[in-house]
Every structure is written in C-alpha cells, then in structure tokens.
Short mmCIF file of C-alpha atoms and ligand atoms in Angstrom, two decimals:
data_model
loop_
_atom_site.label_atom_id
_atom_site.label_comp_id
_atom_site.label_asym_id
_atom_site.label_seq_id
_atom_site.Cartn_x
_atom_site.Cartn_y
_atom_site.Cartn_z
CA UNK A 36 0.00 0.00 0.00
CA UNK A 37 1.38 3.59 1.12
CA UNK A 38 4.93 2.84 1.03
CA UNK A 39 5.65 6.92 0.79
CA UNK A 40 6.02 8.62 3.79
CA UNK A 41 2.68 10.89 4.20
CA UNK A 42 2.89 13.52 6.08
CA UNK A 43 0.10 15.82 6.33
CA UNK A 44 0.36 19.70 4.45
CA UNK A 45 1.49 22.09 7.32
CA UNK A 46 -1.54 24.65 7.52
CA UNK A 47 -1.33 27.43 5.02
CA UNK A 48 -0.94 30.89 6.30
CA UNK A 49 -4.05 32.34 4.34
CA UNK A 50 -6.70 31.95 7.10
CA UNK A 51 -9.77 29.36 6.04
CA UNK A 52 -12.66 30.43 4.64
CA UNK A 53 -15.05 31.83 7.34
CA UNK A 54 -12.56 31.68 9.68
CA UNK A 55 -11.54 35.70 10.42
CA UNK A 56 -15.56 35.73 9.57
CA UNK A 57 -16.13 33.64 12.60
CA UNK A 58 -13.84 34.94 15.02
CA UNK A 59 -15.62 38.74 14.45
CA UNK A 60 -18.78 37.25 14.78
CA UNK A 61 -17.93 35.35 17.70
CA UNK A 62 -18.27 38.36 20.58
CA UNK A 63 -21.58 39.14 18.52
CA UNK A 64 -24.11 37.45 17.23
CA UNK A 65 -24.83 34.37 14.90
CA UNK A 66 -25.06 36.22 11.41
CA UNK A 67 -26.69 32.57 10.19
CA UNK A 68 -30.84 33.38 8.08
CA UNK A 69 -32.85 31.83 11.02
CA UNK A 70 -34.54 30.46 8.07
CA UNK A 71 -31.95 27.95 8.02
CA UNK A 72 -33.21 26.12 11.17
CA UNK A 73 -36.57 25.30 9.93
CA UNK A 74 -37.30 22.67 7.68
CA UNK A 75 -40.00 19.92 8.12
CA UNK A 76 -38.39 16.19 8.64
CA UNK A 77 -38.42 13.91 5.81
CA UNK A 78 -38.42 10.80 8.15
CA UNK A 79 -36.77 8.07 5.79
CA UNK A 80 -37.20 6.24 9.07
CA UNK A 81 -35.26 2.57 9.17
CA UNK A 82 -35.72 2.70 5.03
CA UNK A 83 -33.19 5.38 4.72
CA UNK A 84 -31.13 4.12 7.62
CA UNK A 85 -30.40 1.05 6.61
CA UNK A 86 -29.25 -0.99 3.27
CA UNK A 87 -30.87 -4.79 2.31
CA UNK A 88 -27.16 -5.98 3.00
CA UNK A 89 -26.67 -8.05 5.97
CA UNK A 90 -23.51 -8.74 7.61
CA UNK A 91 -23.30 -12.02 7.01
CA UNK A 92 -22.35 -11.00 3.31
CA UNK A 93 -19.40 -9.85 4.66
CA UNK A 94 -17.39 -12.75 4.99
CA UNK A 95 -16.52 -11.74 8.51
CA UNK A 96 -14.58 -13.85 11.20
CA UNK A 97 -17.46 -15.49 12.44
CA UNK A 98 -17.27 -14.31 16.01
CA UNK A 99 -16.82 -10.58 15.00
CA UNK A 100 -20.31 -11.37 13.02
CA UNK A 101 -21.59 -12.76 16.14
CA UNK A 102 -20.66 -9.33 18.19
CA UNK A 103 -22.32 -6.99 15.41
CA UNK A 104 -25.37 -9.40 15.78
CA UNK A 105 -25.46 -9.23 18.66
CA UNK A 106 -25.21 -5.56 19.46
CA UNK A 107 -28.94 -5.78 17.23
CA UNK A 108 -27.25 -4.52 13.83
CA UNK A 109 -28.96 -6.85 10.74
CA UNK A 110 -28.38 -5.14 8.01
CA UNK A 111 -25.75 -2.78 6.94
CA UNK A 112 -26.05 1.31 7.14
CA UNK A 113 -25.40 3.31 3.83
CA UNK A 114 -22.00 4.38 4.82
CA UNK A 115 -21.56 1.58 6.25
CA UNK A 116 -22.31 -0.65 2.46
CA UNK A 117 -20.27 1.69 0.54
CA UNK A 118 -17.14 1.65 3.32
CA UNK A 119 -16.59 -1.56 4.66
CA UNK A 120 -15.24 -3.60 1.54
CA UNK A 121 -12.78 -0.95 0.50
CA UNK A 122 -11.41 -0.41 3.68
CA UNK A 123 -11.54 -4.31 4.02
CA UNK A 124 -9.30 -4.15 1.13
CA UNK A 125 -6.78 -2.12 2.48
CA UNK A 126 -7.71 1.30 0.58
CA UNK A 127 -7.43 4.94 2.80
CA UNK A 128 -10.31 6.67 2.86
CA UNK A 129 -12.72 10.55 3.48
CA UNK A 130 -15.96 9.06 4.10
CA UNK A 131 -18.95 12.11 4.85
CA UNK A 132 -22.22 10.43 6.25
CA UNK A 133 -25.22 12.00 8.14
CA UNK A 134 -24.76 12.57 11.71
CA UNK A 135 -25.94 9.07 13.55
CA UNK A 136 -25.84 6.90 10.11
CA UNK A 137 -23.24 4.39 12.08
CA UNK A 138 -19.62 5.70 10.62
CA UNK A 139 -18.00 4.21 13.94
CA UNK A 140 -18.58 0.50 13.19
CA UNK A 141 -18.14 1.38 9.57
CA UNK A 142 -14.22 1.94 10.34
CA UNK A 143 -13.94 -0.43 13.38
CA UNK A 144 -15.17 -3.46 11.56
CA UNK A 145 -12.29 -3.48 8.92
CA UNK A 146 -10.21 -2.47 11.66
CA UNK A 147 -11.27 -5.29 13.65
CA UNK A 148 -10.67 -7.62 10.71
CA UNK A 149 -6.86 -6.18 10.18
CA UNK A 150 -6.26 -7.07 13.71
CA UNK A 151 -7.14 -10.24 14.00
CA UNK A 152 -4.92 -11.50 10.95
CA UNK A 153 -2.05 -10.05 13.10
CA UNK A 154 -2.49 -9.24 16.22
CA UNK A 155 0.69 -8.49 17.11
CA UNK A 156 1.50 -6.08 14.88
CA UNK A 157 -1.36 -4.71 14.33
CA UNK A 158 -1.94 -1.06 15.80
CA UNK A 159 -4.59 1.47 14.77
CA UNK A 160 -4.70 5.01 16.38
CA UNK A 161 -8.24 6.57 16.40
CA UNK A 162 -8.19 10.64 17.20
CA UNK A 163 -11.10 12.67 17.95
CA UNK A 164 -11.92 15.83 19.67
CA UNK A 165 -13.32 15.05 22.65
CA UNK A 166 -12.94 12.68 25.50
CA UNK A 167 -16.58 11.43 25.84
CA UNK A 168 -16.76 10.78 22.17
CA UNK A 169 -12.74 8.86 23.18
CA UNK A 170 -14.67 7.00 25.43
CA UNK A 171 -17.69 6.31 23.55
CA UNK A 172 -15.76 4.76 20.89
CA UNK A 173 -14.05 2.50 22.97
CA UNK A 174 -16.62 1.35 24.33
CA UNK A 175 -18.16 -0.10 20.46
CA UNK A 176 -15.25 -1.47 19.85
CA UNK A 177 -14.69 -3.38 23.03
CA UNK A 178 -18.70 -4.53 22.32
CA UNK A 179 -17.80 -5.83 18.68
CA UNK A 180 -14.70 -7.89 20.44
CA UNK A 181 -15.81 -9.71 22.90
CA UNK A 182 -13.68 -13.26 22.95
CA UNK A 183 -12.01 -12.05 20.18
CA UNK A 184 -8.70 -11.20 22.23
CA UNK A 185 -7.90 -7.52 21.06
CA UNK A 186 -7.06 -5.23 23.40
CA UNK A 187 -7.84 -1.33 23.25
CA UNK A 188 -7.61 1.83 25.73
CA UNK A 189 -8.51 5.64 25.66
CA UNK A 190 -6.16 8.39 26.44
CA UNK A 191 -7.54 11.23 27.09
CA UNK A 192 -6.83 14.94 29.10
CA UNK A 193 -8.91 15.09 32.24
CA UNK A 194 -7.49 11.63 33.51
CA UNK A 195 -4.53 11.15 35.87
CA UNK A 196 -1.74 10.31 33.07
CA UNK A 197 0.02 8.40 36.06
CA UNK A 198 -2.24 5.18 35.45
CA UNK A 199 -1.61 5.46 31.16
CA UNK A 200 1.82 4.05 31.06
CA UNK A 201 0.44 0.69 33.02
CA UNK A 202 -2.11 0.61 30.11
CA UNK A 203 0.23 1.27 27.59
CA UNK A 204 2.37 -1.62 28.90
CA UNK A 205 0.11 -4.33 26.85
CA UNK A 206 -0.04 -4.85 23.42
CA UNK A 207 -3.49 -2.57 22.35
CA UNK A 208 -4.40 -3.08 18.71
CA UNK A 209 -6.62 -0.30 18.93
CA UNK A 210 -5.35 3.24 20.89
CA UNK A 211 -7.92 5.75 21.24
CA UNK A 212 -7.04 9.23 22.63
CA UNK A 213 -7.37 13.43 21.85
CA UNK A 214 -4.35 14.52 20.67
CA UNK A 215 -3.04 16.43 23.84
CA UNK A 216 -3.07 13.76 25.66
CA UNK A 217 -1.93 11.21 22.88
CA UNK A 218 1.29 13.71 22.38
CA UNK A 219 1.75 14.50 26.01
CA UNK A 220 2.55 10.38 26.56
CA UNK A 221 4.50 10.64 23.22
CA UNK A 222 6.64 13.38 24.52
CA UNK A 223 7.22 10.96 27.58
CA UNK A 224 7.54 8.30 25.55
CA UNK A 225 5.39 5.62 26.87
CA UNK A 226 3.55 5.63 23.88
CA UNK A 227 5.34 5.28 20.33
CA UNK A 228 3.52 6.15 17.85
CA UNK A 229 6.00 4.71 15.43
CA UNK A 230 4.11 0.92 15.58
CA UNK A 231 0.74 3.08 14.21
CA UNK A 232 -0.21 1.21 11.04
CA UNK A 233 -3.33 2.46 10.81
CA UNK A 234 -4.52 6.55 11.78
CA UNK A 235 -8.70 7.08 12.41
CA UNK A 236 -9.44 10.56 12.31
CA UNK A 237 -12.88 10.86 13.76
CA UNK A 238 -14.60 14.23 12.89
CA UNK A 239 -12.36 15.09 10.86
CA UNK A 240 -13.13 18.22 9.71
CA UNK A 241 -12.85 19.43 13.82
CA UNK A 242 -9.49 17.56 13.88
CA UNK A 243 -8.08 19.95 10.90
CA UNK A 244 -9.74 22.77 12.17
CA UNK A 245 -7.38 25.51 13.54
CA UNK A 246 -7.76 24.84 17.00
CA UNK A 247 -6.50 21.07 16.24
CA UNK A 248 -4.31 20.84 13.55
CA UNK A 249 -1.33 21.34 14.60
CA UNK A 250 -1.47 18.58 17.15
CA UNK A 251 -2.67 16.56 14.61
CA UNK A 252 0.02 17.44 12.30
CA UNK A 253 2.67 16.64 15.23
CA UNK A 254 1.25 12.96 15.58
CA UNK A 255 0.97 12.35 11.95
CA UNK A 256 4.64 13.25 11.67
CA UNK A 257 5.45 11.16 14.83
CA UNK A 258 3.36 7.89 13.47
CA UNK A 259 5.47 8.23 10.19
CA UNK A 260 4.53 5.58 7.50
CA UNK A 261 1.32 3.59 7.96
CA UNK A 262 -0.64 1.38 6.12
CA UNK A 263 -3.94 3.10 6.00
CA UNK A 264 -5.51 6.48 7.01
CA UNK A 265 -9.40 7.06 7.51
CA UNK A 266 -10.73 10.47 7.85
CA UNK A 267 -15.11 10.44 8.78
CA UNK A 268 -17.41 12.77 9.07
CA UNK A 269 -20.71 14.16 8.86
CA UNK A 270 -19.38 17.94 7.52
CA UNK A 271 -16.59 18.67 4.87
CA UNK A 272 -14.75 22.11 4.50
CA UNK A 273 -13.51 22.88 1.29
CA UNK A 274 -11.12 25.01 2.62
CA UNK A 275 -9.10 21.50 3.99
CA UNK A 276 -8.61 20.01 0.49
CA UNK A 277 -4.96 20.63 0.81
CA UNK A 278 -4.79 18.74 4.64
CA UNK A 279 -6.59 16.22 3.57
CA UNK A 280 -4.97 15.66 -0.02
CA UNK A 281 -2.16 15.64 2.12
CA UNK A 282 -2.86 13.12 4.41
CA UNK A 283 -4.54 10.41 2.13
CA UNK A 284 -3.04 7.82 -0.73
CA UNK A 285 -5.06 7.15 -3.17
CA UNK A 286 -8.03 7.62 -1.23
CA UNK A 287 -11.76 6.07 -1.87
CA UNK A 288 -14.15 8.79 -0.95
CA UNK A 289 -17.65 8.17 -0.37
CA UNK A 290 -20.43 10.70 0.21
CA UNK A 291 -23.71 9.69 1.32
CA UNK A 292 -25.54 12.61 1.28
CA UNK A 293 -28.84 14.74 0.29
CA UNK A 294 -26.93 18.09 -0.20
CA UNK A 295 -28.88 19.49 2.79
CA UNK A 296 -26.24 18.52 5.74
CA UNK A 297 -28.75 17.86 8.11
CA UNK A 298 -30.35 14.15 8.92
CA UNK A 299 -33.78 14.64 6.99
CA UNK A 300 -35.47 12.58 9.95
CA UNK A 301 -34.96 15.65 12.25
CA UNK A 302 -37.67 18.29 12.40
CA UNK A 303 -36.28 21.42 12.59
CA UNK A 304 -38.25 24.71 14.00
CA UNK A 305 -37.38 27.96 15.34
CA UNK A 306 -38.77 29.57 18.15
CA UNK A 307 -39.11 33.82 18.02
CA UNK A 308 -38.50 35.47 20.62
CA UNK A 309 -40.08 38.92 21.26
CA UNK A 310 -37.90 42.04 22.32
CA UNK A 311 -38.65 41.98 25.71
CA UNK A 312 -39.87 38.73 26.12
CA UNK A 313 -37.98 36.43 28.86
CA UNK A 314 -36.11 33.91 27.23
CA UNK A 315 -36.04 31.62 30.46
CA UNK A 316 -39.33 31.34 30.29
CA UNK A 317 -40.37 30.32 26.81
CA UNK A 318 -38.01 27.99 27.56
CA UNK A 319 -39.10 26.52 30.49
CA UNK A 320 -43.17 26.46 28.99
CA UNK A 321 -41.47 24.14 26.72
CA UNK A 322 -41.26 21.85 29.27
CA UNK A 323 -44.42 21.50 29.80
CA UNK A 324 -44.45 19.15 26.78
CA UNK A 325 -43.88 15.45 27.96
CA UNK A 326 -42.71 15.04 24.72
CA UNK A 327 -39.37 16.55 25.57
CA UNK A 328 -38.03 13.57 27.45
CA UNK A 329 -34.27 13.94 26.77
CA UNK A 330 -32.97 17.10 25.66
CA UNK A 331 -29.52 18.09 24.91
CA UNK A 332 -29.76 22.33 25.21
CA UNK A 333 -27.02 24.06 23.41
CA UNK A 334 -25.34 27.19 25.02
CA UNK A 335 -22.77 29.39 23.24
CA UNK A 336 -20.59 29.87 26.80
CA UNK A 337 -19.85 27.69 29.60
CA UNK A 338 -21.11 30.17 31.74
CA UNK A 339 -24.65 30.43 30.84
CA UNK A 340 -24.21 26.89 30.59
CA UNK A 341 -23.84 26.56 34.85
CA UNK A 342 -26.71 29.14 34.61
CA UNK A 343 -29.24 27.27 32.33
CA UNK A 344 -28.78 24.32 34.22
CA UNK A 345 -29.08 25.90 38.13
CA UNK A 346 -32.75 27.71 37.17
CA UNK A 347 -33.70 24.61 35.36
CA UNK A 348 -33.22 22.68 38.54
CA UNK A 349 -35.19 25.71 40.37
CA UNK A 350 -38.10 25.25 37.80
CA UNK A 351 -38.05 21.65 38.69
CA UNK A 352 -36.45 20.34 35.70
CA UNK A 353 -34.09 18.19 36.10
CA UNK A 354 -30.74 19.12 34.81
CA UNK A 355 -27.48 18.60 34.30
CA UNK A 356 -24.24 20.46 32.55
CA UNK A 357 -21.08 19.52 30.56
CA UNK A 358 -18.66 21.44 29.43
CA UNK A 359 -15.00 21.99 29.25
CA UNK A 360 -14.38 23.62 33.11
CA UNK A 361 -15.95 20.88 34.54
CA UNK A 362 -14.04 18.18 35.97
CA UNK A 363 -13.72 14.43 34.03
CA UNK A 364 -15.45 13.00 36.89
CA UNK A 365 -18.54 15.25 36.49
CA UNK A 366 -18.32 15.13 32.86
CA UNK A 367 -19.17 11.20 32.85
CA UNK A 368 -21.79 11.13 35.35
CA UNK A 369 -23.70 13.79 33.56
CA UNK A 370 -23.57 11.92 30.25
CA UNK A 371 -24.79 8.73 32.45
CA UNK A 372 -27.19 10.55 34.25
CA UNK A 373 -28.12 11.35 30.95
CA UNK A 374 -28.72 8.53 29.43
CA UNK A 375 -30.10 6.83 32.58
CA UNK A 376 -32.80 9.28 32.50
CA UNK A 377 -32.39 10.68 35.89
CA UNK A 378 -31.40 13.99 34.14
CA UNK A 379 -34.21 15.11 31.57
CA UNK A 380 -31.73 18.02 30.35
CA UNK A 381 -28.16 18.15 29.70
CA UNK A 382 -27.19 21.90 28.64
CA UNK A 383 -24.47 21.12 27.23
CA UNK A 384 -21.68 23.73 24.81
CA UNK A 385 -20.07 22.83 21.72
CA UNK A 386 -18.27 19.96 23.73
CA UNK A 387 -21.05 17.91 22.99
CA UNK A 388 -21.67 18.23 19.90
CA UNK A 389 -20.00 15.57 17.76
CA UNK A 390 -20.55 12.64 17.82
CA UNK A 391 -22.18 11.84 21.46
CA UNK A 392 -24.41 8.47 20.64
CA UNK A 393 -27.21 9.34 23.64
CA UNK A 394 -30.02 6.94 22.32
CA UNK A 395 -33.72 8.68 22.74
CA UNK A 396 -32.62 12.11 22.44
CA UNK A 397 -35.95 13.92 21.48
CA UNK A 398 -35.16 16.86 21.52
CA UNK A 399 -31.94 19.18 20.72
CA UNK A 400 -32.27 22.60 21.56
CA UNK A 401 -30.37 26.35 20.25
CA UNK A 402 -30.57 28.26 23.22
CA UNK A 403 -29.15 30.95 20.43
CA UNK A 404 -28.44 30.18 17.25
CA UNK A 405 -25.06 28.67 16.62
CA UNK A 406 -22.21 30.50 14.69
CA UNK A 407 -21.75 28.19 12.28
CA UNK A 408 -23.80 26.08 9.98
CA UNK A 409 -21.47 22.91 10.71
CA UNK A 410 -22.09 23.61 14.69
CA UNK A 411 -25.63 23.52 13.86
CA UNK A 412 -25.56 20.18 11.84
CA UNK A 413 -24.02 18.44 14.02
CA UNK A 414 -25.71 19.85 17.22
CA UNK A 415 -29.01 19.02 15.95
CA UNK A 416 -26.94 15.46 14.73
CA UNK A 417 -27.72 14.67 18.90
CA UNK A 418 -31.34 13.64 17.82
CA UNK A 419 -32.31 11.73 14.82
CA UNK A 420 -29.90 9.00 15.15
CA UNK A 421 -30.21 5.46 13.73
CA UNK A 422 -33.29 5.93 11.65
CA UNK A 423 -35.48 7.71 14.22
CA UNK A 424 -37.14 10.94 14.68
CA UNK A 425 -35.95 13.86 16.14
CA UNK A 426 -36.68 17.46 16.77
CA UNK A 427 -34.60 20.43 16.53
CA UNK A 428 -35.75 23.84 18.04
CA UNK A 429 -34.02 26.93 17.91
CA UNK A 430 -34.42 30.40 19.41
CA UNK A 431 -33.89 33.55 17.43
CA UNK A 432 -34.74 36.68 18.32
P1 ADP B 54 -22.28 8.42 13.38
O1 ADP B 54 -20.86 8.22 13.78
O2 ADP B 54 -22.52 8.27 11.91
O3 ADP B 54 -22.88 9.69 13.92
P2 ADP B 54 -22.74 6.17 15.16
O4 ADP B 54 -21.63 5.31 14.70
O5 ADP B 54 -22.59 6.86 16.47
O6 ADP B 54 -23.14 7.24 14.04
O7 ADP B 54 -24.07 5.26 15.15
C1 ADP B 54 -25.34 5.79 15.45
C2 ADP B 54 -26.19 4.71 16.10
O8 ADP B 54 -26.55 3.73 15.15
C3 ADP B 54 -25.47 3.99 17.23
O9 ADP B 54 -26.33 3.89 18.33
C4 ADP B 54 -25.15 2.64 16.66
O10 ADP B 54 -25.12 1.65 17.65
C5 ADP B 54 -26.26 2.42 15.66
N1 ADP B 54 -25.89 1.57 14.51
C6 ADP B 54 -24.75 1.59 13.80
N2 ADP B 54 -24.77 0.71 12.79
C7 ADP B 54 -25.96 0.07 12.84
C8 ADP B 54 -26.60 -0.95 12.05
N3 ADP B 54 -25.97 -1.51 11.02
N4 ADP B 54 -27.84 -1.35 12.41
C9 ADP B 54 -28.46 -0.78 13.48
N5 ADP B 54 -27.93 0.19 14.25
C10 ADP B 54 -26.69 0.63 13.95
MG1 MG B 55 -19.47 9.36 14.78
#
C-alpha cells in the first residue's frame, strides 16, 4: 500500500474560509438566516437508515459477526455498504455520512478484521476531539470484540496520566485518545507512535480545524509511515482540500448525502422570541411538553451553561451540565445521568456536539443560534440518530 512517507500539508498561512468571519462574529451574534433552522423532517425512518445488505455478506470472522449481531445490527447502514469492503481491502479513505448513520462500526469493523490476521502487529490510532466521544468509541469497539482477544484503551486529558503508562504496557491493537493527551505520553515516551499502522481521524473536519491541527500534524509526523488512514465525518470544508490531499493515498471517498447537511429525519423549527420577552421562560413552557423527554440544550458559553442548568433545577427540571471547566469525573456522570434518564436536560456547549451516541434524544435545543452552519448540523446530529425521529428547536430573536 502507502509505502511513501505521508505527512500531512502544514496549515497554510491564508486563514480558512469563514474563519476571520467567525472569530468577528464570535463576541456578537450568529449572522446565520434563522430560516436555516426550519425545515420539516423527511423521516426516511429505518428505510433510509439502513441498506438490504446483511452482515453475514461480509465474509466476517465469524465471532466478530456474532458481536455486530449481537449488538442488534442486521443489516448494513449506507456508509456503512459503501465503506466496509474498500477499507476491508486495504484502501485509505474521506468518508462524509449524516450525523448518527453508524460511521463508527463502519471503520472499526475493517479495523477489527486487520487485527485479528495479526495481532501483534497490528496497531490502529483513532483521534477525535473530545474525551466522551474517546470513550464512547471505545466502548463499540470493546462490544464488537468480545472473545475475540484484542485489546484497546482511551487516552484522554482530564485523567490522571500516572495510570496510562500501566495501560500502555500491553499490546493494544486499537489506541484511542485526543491529541493532547496522545502527544503529552508521546513526549514521555510511553507511547510510540512509530508501531501506528493504521490513523482514524474521527470528525475530521474538527481535527483539521485551527484549534487542532497542529497537534494533529505533530502525531501524523510522529506515526510516520502507515498502512492506512481514515478520515469520517458528517461535515466537509472545502477550505481543507490541501490537509486532507495531504494526508490520504489514493483515497476512496464516499459521500452519502442529500446536499442538505442535516439528517432529513430531524424536524427542525425555530422559536421567536419577542424584544422583551424572557427567554427563560419560553423555555421553560417548553417543558411542559412530555414530549421533551431527553434534551440536549445548546449554550454558546460555559457560563450560561452553569446558569441554564441551576434555574432549570429551580423550575423543577431536572438538569445537568457539561462542558469543558468541569471536571472528568462530572463530565461522565452527567452523560450517564443522561442517558439513565435521571437527568431530563443536559445543557451542554459545543463539547457535545460531535458525535455523542445518547439513544432517545428527542429533543436538541439552540438556546441561540449557533455560529456556524457545521455547529448547527451536528448539534441538531444529537437527535435523529439510527433511523429515528428527532426534533430540533431553535431560538432567534
Ligand atoms: P455516526 O458516527 O454516523 O454519527 P454512530 O456510529 O454513532 O453514528 O451510530 C449511530 C447509532 O446507530 C449507534 O447507536 C449505533 O449503535 C447504531 N448503529 C450503527 N450501525 C448500525 C446498524 N448496522 N444497524 C443498526 N444500528 C446501527
Ligand atoms: Mg461518529
């Protein structure tokens, strides 16, 4: 395969597209046509989610099969169709799919396969840009290898970096980690990131983003040669051709998409709000629906964030908050609580927004509109997952 060294571009000095855009906007307001946050759900419902190709066409090692099975899959996703025998083959790939169309078993399964034909040389690296989404992967992967014998573990900032060496002392044929952390144990080199054969970049657009790239571009230089790269995504930017040119070897790329960004089984409203009118308030009247069971509500800062979440709790809603001041600890229970239900509300800020697999989310909410149309996507990306129906609302005023 790749026997050329492939390094990724370093950034260009001319600034992105949007980007000097977005950081005047960012003290002000979203300049985004609230117009862009309506649009009535086209719910392709389990039709659109999922091929007539099962798994067992795969050819898989029988007991992975068993795994994906297990976990409930039957039939293959979209991405997942057009994916899985080219990377099965070996091929690098940019793969965009809705938000919640399955892209994480689309690369772990071929990963999964790799490793087993040699496990002990066999190491993929999978980056992404936050630690619950880290975690959340790890977690699939160690579901589709049960009894298989592969080994994985997360690195991630927010964790005492004392216990990551002991973890690192095992052969793991699958490392996942955000970069700081991943270059941190690098740097003290516990982890080499030499024996990387194969590099996952999870939302990769984020990863190549300014505020990640060069990290990124430090561990791609680190890891060298490798076998196969994989960049996923639900968004694309243009403006990355270079990066991602850069990165890649005679890449497949797939698109599944409708042209519109957004999954087409989320219903997407706004909600005006009147000079004068108390925000807090419309918001809370919300809740008077049952309907919205599990909400994830989107804040711009972390501070009205801690805010949201206290006067919630005062209304009697039950709420909890994540973002990045809170501690690791807190960060976990609130996704569990969460998930477990015991929370109905998880104001949450952009750390939240890719790629968190909460099942049930009804509703995501815009406490303001975002600053970005990719924020938005995959924001509202919380809800609508796996071939259900979600709901979007949005406040503008
Ligand atoms: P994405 O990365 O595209 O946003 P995920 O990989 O998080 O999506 O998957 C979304 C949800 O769909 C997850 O809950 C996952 O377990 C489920 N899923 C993935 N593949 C299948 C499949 N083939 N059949 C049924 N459910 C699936
Ligand atoms: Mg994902």
């Amino acid at each position: 395969m790749n026997n050329t060294r492939k390094n990724i571009a370093t950034p260009t000095t001319a600034p992105r597209s949007g980007n000097v855009d977005r950081r005047q906007v960012k003290k002000k307001e979203s300049t985004l046509d609230p117009r862009l946050f309506e649009k009535r759900a086209k719910p392709s419902g389990q039709q659109g989610f999922r091929t007539e190709k099962s798994f067992e066409d795969l050819h898989l090692t029988p007991k992975l099969l068993r795994n994906i099975l297990d976990k409930g899959y039957q039939t293959l996703t979209t991405i997942q169709e057009q994916s899985i025998l080219p990377l099965l083959d070996g091929r690098d790939m940019m793969a965009i799919s809705k938000t919640g169309s399955g892209k994480t078993a689309a690369f772990l399964i071929p990963i999964i396969e790799h490793a087993l034909k040699d496990p002990r040389n066999f190491t993929a690296l999978v980056v992404t840009p936050t630690r619950e989404l880290a975690l959340q992967i790890e977690e699939e992967f160690k579901s589709l290898t049960t009894g298989l014998q592969l080994y994985s573990a997360t690195f991630i900032g927010g964790t005492n970096i004392n216990s990551d060496p002991d973890k690192l002392s095992r052969k793991l044929q699958v490392i996942v980690g955000t970069p700081g952390r991943l270059l941190d144990l690098s740097d003290r080199k516990v982890l080499d990131l030499r024996k990387v054969n194969t590099l996952v970049l999870d939302e990769f657009d984020r990863m190549l983003d300014m505020g990640f790239v060069h990290d990124v571009n430090k561990l791609v230089n680190r890891i060298g040669h490798r076998d196969q790269t994989l960049l996923f995504s639900a968004t694309l930017d243009p403006a990355q051709k270079r990066l991602i040119d850069g990165l890649l070897h005679n890449p497949v790329e797939v698109k599944v998409d409708n042209g519109s960004g957004t999954n087409e089984n989320i219903e997407q409203q706004t909600i005006h709000v009147p000079e004068g009118q108390d925000k807090f308030e419309l918001l809370a009247e919300l809740f008077n629906n049952p309907e919205l069971d599990k909400v994830i509500l989107f804040t711009e800062t972390k501070r009205l964030a801690d805010r949201l979440a206290k006067k919630l709790n005062q209304s009697g809603i039950k709420a909890g908050q994540i973002h990045g001041d809170k501690s690791q600890n807190f960060r976990n229970r609130m996704i569990e609580e969460f998930k477990s239900g015991t929370i109905r509300v998880l104001v949450a800020t952009d750390v939240a927004a890719r790629g968190i697999d909460v099942a049930d989310v009804s509703h995501v909410i815009n406490y303001q509109r975002p600053m970005t149309m990719d924020a938005y996507i995959h924001r509202i990306g919380r809800t609508g997952r796996a071939g259900k129906i979600g709901h979007a609302i949005t406040f503008v005023n």
